[in-house]
XYZ file of C-alpha atoms in Angstrom:
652
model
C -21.583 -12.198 33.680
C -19.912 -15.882 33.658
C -18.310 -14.823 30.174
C -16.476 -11.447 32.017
C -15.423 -13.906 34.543
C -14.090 -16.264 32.235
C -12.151 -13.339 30.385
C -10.320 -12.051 33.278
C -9.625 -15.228 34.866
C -6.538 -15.189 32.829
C -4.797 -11.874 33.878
C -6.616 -13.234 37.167
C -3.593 -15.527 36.817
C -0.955 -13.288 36.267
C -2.674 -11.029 38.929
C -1.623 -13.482 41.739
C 1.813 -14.689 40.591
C 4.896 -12.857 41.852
C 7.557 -10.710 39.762
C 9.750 -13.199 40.545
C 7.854 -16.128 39.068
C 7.001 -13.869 36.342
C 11.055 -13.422 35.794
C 11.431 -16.937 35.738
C 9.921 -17.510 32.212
C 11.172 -16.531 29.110
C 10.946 -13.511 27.053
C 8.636 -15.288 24.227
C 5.973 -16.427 26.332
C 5.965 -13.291 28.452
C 5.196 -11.619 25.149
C 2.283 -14.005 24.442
C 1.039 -13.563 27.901
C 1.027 -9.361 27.554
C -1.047 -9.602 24.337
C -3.393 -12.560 25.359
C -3.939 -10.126 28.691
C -4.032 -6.941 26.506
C -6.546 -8.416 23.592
C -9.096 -9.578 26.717
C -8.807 -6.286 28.954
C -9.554 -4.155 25.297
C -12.837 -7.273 24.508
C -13.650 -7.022 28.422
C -13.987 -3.361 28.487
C -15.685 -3.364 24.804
C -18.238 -6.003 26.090
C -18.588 -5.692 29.505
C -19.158 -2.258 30.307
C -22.875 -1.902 31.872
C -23.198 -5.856 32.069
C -21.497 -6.309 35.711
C -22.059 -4.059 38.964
C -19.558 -1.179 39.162
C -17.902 -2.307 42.014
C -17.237 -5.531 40.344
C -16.758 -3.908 36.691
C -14.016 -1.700 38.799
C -12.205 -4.681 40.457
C -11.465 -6.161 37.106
C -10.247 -3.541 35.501
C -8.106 -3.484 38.174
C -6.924 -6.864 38.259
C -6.048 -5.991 34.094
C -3.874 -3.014 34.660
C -1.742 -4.663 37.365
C -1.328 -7.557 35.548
C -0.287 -5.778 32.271
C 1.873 -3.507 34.410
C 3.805 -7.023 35.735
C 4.197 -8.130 32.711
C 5.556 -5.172 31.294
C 8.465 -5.016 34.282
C 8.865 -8.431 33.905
C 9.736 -7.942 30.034
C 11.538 -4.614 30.693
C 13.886 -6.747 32.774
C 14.264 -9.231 30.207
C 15.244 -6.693 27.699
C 18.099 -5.311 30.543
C 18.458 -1.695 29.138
C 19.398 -2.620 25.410
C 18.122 -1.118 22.310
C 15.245 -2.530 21.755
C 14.116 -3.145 17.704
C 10.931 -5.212 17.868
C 7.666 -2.366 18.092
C 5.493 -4.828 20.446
C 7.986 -5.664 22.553
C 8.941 -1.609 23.236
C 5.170 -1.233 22.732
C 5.088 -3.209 25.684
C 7.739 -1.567 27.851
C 6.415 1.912 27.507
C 2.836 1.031 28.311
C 3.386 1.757 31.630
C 5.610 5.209 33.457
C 9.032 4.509 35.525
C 6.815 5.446 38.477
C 4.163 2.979 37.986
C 6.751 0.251 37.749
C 9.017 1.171 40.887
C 5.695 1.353 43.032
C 5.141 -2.316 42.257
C 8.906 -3.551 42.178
C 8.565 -1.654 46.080
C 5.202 -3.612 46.980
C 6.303 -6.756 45.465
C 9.218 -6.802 47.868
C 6.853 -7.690 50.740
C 5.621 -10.916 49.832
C 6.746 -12.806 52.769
C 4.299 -10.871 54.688
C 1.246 -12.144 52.276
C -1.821 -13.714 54.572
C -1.504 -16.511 51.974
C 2.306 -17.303 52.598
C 2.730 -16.173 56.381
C -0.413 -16.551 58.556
C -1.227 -13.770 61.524
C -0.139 -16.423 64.193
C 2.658 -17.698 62.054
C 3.957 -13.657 61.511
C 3.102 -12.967 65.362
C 5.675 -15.815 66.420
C 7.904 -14.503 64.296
C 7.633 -10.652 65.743
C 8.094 -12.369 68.865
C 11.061 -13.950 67.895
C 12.103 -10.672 66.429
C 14.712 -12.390 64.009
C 14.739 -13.565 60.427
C 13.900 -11.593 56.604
C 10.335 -11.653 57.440
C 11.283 -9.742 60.415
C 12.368 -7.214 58.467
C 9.913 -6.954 55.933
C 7.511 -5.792 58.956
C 9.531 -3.324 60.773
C 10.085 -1.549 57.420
C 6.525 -2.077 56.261
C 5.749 -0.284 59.575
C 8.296 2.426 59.538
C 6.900 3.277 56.094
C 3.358 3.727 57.248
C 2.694 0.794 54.259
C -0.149 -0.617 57.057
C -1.974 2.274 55.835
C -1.347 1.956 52.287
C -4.418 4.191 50.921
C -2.823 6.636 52.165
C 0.449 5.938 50.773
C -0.273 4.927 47.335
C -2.724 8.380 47.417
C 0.414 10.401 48.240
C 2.555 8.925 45.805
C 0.251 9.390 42.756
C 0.407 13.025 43.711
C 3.902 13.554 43.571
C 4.689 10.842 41.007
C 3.531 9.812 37.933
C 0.798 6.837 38.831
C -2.335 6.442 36.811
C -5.724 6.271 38.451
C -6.201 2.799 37.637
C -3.175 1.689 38.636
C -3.158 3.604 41.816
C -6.417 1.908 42.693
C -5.295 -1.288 41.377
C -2.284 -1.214 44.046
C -4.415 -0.764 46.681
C -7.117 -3.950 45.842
C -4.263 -6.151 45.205
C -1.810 -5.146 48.322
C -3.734 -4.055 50.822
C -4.509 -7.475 52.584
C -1.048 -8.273 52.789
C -0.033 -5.224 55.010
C -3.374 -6.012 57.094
C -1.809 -9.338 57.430
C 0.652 -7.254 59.635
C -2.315 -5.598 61.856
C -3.794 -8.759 62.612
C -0.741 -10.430 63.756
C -0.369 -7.170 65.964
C -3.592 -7.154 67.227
C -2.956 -10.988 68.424
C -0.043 -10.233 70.279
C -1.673 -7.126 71.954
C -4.065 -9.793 72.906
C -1.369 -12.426 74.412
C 1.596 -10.284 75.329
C -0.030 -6.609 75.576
C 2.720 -5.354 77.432
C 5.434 -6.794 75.624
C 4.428 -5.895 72.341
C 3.393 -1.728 73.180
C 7.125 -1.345 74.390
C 8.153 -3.422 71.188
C 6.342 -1.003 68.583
C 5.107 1.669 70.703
C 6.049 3.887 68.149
C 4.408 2.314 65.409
C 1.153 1.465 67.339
C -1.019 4.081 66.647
C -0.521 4.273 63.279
C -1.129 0.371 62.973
C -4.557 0.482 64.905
C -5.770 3.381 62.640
C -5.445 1.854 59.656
C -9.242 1.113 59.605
C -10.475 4.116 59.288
C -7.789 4.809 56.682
C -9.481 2.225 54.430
C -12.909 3.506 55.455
C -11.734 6.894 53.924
C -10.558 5.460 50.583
C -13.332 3.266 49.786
C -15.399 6.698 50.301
C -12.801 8.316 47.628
C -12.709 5.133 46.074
C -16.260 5.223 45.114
C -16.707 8.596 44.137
C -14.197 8.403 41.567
C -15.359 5.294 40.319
C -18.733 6.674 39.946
C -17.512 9.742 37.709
C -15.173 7.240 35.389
C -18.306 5.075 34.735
C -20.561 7.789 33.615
C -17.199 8.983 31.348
C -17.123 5.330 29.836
C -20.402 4.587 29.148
C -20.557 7.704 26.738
C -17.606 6.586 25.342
C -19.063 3.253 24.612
C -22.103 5.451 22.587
C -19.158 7.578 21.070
C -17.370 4.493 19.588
C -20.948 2.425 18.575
C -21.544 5.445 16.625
C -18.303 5.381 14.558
C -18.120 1.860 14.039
C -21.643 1.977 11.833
C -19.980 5.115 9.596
C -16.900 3.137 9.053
C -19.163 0.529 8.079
C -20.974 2.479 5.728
C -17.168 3.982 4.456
C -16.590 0.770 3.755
C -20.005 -0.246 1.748
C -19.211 3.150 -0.503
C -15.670 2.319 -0.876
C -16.342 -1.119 -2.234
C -19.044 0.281 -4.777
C -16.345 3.110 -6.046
C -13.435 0.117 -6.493
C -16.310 -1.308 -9.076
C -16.066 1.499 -11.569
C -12.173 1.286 -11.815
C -12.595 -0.858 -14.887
C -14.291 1.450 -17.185
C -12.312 4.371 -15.886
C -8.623 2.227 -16.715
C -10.374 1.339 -20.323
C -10.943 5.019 -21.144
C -6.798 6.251 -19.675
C -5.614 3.072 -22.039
C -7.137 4.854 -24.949
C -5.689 8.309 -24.113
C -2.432 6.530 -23.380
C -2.332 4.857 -26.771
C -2.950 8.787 -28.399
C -0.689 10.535 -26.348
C 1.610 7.509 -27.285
C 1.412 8.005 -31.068
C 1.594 11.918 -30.501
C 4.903 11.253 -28.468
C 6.245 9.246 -31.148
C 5.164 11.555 -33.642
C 6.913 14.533 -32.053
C 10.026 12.279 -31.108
C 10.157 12.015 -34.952
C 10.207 15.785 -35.486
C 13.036 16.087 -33.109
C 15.181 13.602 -34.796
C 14.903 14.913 -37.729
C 15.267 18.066 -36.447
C 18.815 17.196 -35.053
C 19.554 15.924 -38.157
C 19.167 18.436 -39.898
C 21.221 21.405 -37.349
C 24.175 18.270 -37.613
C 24.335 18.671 -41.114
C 24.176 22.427 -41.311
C 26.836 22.639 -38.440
C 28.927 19.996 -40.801
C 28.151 22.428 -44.041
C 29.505 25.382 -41.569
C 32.373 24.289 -40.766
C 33.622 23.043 -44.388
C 32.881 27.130 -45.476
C 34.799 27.865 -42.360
C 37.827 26.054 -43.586
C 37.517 27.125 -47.480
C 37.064 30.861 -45.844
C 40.562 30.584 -44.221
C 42.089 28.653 -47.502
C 40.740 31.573 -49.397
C 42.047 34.604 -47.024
C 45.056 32.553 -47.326
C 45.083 32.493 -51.261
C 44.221 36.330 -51.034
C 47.180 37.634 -49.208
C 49.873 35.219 -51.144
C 47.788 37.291 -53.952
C 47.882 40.915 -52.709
C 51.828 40.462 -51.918
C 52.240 39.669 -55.597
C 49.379 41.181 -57.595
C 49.511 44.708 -55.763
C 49.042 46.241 -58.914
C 46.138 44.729 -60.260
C 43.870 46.608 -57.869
C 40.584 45.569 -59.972
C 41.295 42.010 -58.975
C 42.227 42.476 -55.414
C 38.815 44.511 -54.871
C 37.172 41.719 -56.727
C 38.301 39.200 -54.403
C 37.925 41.302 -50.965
C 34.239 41.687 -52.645
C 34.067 37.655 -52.846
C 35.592 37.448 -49.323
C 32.763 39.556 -47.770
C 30.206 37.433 -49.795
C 31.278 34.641 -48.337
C 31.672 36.432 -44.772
C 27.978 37.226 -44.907
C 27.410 33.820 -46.085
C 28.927 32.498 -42.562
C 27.089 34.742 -40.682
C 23.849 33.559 -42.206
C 24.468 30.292 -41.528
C 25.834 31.145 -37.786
C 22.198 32.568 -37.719
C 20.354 29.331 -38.898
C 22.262 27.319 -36.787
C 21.502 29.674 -33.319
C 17.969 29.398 -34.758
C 18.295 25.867 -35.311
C 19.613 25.507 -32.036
C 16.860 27.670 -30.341
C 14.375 25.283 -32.026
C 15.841 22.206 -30.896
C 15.799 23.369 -27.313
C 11.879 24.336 -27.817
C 11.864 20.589 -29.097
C 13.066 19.517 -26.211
C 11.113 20.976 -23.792
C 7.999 19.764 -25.552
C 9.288 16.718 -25.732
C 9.398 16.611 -21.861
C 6.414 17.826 -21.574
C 4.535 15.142 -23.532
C 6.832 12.566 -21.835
C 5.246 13.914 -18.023
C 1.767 13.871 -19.238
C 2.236 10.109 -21.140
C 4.046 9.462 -17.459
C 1.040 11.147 -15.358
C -1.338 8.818 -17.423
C 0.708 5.581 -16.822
C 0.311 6.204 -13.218
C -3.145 6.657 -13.605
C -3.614 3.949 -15.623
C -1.640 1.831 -12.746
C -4.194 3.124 -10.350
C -2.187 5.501 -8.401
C -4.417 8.383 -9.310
C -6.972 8.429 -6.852
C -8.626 11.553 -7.936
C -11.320 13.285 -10.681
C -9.999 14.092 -14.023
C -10.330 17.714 -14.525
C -8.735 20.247 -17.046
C -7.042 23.346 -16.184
C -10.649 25.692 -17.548
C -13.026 23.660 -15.718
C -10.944 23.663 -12.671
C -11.539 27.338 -13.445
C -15.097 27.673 -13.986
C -15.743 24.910 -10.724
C -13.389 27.609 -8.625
C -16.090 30.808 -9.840
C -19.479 28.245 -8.770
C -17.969 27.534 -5.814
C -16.992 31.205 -4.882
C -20.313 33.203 -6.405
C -22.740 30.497 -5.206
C -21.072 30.694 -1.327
C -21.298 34.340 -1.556
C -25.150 34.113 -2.521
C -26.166 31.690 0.369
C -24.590 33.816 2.774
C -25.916 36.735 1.680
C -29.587 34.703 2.312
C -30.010 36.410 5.923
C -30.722 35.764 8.893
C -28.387 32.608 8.983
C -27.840 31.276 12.341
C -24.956 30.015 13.730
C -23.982 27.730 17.306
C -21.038 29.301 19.008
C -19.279 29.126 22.138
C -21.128 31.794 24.027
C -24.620 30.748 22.342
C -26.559 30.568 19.502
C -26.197 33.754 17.248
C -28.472 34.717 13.992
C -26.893 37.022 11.851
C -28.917 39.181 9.911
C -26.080 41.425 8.429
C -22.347 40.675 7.319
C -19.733 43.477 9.301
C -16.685 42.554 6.315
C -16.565 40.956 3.201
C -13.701 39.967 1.066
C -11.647 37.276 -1.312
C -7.954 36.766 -0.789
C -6.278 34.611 -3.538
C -3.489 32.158 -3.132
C -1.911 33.421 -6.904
C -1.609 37.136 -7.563
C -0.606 36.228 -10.864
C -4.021 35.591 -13.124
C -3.681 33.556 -15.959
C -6.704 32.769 -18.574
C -8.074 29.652 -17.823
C -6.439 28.541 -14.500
C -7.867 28.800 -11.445
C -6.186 31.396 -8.517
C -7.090 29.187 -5.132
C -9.568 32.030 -4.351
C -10.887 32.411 -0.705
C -14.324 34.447 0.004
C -14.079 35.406 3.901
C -17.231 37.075 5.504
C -17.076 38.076 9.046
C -20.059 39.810 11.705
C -18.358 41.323 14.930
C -20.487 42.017 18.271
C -19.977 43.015 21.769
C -22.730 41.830 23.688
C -25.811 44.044 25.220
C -25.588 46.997 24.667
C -22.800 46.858 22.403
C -20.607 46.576 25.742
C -18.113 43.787 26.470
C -15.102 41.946 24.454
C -15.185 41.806 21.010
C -16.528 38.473 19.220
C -16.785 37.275 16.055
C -18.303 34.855 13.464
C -16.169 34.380 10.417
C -17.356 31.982 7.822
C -14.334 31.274 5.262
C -14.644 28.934 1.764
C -11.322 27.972 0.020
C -10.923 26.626 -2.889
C -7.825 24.221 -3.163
C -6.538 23.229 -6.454
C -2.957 22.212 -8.346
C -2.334 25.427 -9.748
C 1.276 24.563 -11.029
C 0.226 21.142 -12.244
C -2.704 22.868 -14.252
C -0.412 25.074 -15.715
C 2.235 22.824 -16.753
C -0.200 19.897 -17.630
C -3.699 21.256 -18.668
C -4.692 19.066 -16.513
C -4.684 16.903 -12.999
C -6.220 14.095 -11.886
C -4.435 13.849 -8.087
C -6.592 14.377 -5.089
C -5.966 16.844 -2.351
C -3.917 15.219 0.490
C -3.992 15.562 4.069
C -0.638 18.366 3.842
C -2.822 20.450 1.735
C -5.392 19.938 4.230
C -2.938 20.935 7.372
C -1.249 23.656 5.252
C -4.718 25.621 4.750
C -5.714 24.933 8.568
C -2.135 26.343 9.406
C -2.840 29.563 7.600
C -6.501 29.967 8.487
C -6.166 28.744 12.013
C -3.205 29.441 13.584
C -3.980 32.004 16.473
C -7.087 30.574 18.223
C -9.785 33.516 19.341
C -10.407 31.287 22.865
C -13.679 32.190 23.446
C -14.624 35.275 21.706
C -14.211 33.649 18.235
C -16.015 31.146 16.080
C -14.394 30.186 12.676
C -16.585 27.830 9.781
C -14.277 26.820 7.206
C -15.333 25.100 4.281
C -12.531 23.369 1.393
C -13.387 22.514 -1.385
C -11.437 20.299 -4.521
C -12.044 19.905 -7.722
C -9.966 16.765 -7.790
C -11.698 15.195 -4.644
C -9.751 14.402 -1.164
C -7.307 11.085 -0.483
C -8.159 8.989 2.142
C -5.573 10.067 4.395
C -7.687 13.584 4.713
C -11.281 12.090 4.056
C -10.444 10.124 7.491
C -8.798 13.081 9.355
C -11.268 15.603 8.646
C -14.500 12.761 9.143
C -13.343 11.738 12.439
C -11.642 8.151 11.669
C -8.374 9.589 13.182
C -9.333 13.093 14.531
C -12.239 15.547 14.223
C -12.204 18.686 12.759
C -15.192 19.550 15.119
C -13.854 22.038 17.963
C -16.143 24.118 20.100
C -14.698 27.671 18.326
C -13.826 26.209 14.738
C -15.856 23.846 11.861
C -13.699 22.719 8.968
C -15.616 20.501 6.324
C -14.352 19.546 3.040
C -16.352 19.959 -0.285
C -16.006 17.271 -3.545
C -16.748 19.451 -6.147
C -18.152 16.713 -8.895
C -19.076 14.196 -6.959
C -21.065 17.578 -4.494
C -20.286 15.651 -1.391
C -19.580 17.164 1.744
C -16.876 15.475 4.100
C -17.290 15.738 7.890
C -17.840 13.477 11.075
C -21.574 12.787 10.370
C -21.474 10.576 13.397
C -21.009 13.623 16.128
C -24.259 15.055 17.607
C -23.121 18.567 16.735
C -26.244 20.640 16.135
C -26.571 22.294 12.473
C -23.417 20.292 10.977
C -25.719 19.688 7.979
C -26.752 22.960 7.437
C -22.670 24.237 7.721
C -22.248 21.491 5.118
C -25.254 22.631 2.839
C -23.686 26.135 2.821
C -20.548 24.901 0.824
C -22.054 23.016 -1.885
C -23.105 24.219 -5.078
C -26.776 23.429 -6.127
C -26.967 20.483 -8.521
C -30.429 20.584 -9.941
C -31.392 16.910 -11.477
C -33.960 18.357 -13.632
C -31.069 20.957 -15.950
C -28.348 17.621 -15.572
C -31.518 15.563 -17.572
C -31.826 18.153 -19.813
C -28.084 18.104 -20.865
C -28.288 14.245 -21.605
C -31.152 14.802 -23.566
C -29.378 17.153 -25.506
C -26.221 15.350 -25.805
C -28.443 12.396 -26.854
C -30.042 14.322 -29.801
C -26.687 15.643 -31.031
C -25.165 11.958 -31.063
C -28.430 10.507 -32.897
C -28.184 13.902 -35.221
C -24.270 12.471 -35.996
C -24.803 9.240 -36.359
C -27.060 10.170 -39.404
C -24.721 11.798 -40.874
C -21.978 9.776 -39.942
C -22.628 6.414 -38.834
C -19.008 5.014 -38.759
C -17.715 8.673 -36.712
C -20.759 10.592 -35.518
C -18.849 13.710 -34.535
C -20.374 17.388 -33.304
C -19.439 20.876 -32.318
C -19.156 21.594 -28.667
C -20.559 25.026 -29.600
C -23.557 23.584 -30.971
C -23.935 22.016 -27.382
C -23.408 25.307 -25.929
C -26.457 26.790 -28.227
C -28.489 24.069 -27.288
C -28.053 24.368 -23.252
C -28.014 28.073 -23.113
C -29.265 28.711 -19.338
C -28.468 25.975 -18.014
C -25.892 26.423 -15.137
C -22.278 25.451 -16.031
C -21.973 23.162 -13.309
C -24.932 20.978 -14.355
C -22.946 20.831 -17.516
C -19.713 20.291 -16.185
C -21.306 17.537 -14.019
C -22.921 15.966 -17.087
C -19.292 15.720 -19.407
C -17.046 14.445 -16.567
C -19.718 12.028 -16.003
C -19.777 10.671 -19.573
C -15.912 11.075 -20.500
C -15.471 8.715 -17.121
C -18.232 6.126 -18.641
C -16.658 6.449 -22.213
C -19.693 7.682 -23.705
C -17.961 10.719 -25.617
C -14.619 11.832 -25.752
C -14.012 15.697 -26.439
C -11.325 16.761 -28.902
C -9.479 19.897 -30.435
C -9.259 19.952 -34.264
C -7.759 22.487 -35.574
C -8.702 24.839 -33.199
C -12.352 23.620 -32.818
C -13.400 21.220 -30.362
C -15.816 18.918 -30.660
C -17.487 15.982 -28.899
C -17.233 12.717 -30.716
C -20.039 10.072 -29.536
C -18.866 6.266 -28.656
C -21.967 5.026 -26.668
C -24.933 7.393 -25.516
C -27.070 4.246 -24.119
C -29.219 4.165 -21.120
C -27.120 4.444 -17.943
């Protein structure tokens, strides 16, 4: 308890000084003084919550917020209504609403009538005298009812815009100096009772009932209190629980940053090839241009002897019209050499044609050498996947979902109850491409849906729709072959846009499940696993599937019944049994190569294929990634064959 007093003794501090001492001192320390007071009042409540008596625990958390809310005037008035650049300081100004800081400018302006500047006999003799500021200060305080100010500061937060705490901070901290006023009242009644009614006769009831005012809020007072500390202890249990999975985010983050190395070795290699492949082609396309230059030169020179001999022709015909042999002769020649031309218009609009071809590969290879760089760089964050097993992870994904649902009864947890459904009422799959191309996944979506309308098939309508997406870069696929960039948080929003967008209120429960074949960014990981939001409503699940890595991402921390078994239906089935049998295989292959080969033991994917046959696709999609990321193969196209050349098949 000693250390909670010890951490609000300072805002105890700023708690008793005036707004006009406060104004006094510059804008720097003010500054330090709002975050020294805002760093204890966050450690106070993080610490002291269920260590001090609510009544006590309540009082301090008053005697932050008022303090906060003086310093924030105080540095608002600094500022004087210019633009204001530094983020802390207008941070600091907009903590608190315009109404919240005119109630305490208004209270503020009664401190001549504070019990600890102006005693009750002092403040009767000056009633008496009826002269003089503090005078004034009383006959308004009493005019405006401020003697009960409960009551006051209860209407005010209905009509304006005054927090709870601050409202109840008001009254702990100015309260006693308006009573200060009803006890130099009550002295006078005392000594001049007959002087004093006709002074404030009008006033005098309202003074002398100000007891049972207060009686009435402390009531109010502590039933409100009581609700806010049952709302703040589960808080507390909320925020325990997330700061042990950020924990463990963290452990699993650090282990991940420990396989960069190998994973930059193996993009340097394919950087060098695509390198020598770019410079290869760049080669071509010189030569290329070379070439159509020369053949555009060799044009042009026929062009000219064409027109010299045209020329020649008609000085001819105009005196040689009678040898008509020679003349047909020549127009013969003239047409050879006109067919000539067009040929070589022809190779050069072919030449041309292939030089724009050139081009565009040329591009090409210089995005994918560019894509690599980056990765290389480590600003690809995601898995390395090519366009056909993108593909082939899109059909798992879809077939096995469809299976598992199909597994009736499943049950479900929806807003009006728990609901086992024995028997689907629509099934279908809506694809993001209409367009199919071989090879490239479509961003297919399987949607199955079970409607009901209570007992007796009576009532409104509801429904259970369970929908899996697959999200992949189509375009980047295409163009590329493949990607490597995880799925960010506006693919995340787009999907939820589409697939949430009118909400069912109560009569509808949606269970989404994404999944990526490149993995998520951070950005979404946190949004979807609570770190910034939850996707967890009461009518609508969204959890988002890693493909290769078969991780599901949601807020494992919320104690929302059958989250696991929502997750379990989105991801594939990795059996560790068929993944051991492919490494065995690829094993024997490699030792089978390096027989025959020592220097380059090379072999046929197909002869893989043979070997594996029934074994699920994923388990050997699982298996390859696995080993291209550790360097332990690389796989190849050679002249039209590809094959799987072995660097290292050691023990993991």
């Amino acid at each position: 308890m000693s250390f909670c007093n010890q951490l609000a003794s300072y805002a105890q501090r700023i708690w008793d000084e005036s707004l006009g001492d406060l104004a006094r001192s510059p804008l720097p320390e003010l500054l330090d003084d709002f975050r020294r007071v805002w760093g204890d009042f966050k450690e106070f409540k993080t610490r002291c919550y269920g260590e001090l008596p609510s009544g006590t625990y309540s009082y301090y958390e008053s005697v932050f917020s008022i303090a906060l809310l003086k310093l924030s005037v105080a540095i608002e008035d600094k500022v004087g209504g210019r633009e204001v650049q530094d983020e802390y300081v207008r941070f600091a100004v907009e903590m608190f609403t315009p109404d919240e800081k005119n109630a305490i400018k208004e209270l503020e302006r009664f401190s001549g009538i504070d019990p600890r500047v102006t005693s009750p006999e002092v403040l009767a003799d000056i009633i008496v005298s009826r002269r003089g500021e503090v005078y004034q200060l009383v006959k308004e305080a009493v005019g405006k009812q401020y003697v009960n100010l409960a009551d006051v500061v209860e209407s005010w937060s209905k009509v304006y815009r005054i927090s709870d705490s601050i409202r109840r901070g008001l009254i702990v901290r100015y309260e006693a100096r308006f009573r200060n006023v009803v006890e130099a009242v009550k002295r006078l009644l005392d000594q001049q009772p007959a002087w004093l009614k006709r002074l404030f006769s009008e006033y005098e009831e309202a003074l002398l009932s100000s007891a049972e005012v207060r009686a009435e809020f402390e009531r109010a007072f502590g039933e409100v209190y009581g609700k806010e500390l049952a709302t703040l202890r589960e808080l507390v249990e909320v925020l325990e629980r997330e700061r042990s999975s950020l924990l463990d985010r963290l452990n699993a983050l650090s282990e991940r940053a420990a396989s960069r190395e190998a994973e930059a070795r193996a993009l340097e290699e394919e950087l060098a090839r695509l390198r020598r492949e770019y410079e290869d082609l760049r080669g071509r396309y010189l030569e290329t241009l070379k070439m159509w230059e020369d053949r555009a030169r060799e044009l042009e020179s026929l062009r000219s002897k064409l027109a010299e001999k045209e020329r020649e022709l008609e000085e001819m015909a105009r005196r040689e019209g009678e040898l008509t042999a020679a003349r047909e002769a020549l127009e013969a020649e003239v047409e050879r050499l006109r067919s000539t031309v067009a040929e070589y218009e022809r190779r050069a609009e072919e030449y041309r044609r292939e030089k724009e071809e050139l081009m565009l590969e040329l591009r090409a290879m210089e995005d994918k050498v560019s894509t690599l760089e980056r990765s290389l760089r480590g600003e690809l964050k995601g898995h390395l996947v090519t366009a056909e097993e993108a593909a082939m992870l899109e059909l798992l994904f879809v077939e096995k979902l469809r299976s598992k649902l199909k597994e009736v009864p499943v049950v479900f947890r929806t807003p009006w109850g728990e609901v086992s459904v024995s028997r689907w009422s629509y099934e279908r799959v809506e694809y993001e491409r209409l367009e199919q191309d071989v090879g490239v996944p479509r961003n297919a979506s399987v949607v199955l849906g079970y409607r009901s309308r209570g007992l007796l098939g009576l009532g409104e309508e509801r429904v259970i729709e369970v929908r899996g997406v697959y999200l992949s870069h189509v375009d980047t696929l295409k163009k590329q072959g493949f990607d490597s960039q995880p799925a960010t948080l506006g693919d995340l929003l787009r999907i939820l846009r589409n697939t949430l967008g009118t909400s069912g209120g109560g009569s509808r429960f949606t269970l989404i499940g994404i999944a990526s074949p490149t993995g998520w960014d951070e950005s979404a990981i946190k949004y979807a696993a609570g770190g910034e939001y939850s996707l967890v409503f009461r009518d609508a699940v969204v959890i988002l599937v890693d493909l290769v890595k078969n991780e599901a991402i949601y807020p494992k921390s919320l104690p929302v019944p059958y989250m696991d078994r929502y997750a379990r239906m989105f991801l594939p089935e990795v059996r560790a049994d068929e993944e051991a049998y492919v490494e065995r295989v690829i094993k024997d292959l490699c030792d089978e190569a390096k027989v025959k080969a020592p220097d380059n033991p090379v072999f046929l994917y197909r002869d893989l294929l043979e070997r594996v046959r029934g074994v699920s696709a994923l388990s050997l999609m699982r298996v390859m990634y696995r080993y291209r990321e550790e360097k332990r193969i690389e796989v190849r196209e050679i002249k039209g064959e590809k094959v799987v050349i072995c660097r290292s098949t050691g023990g993991r």
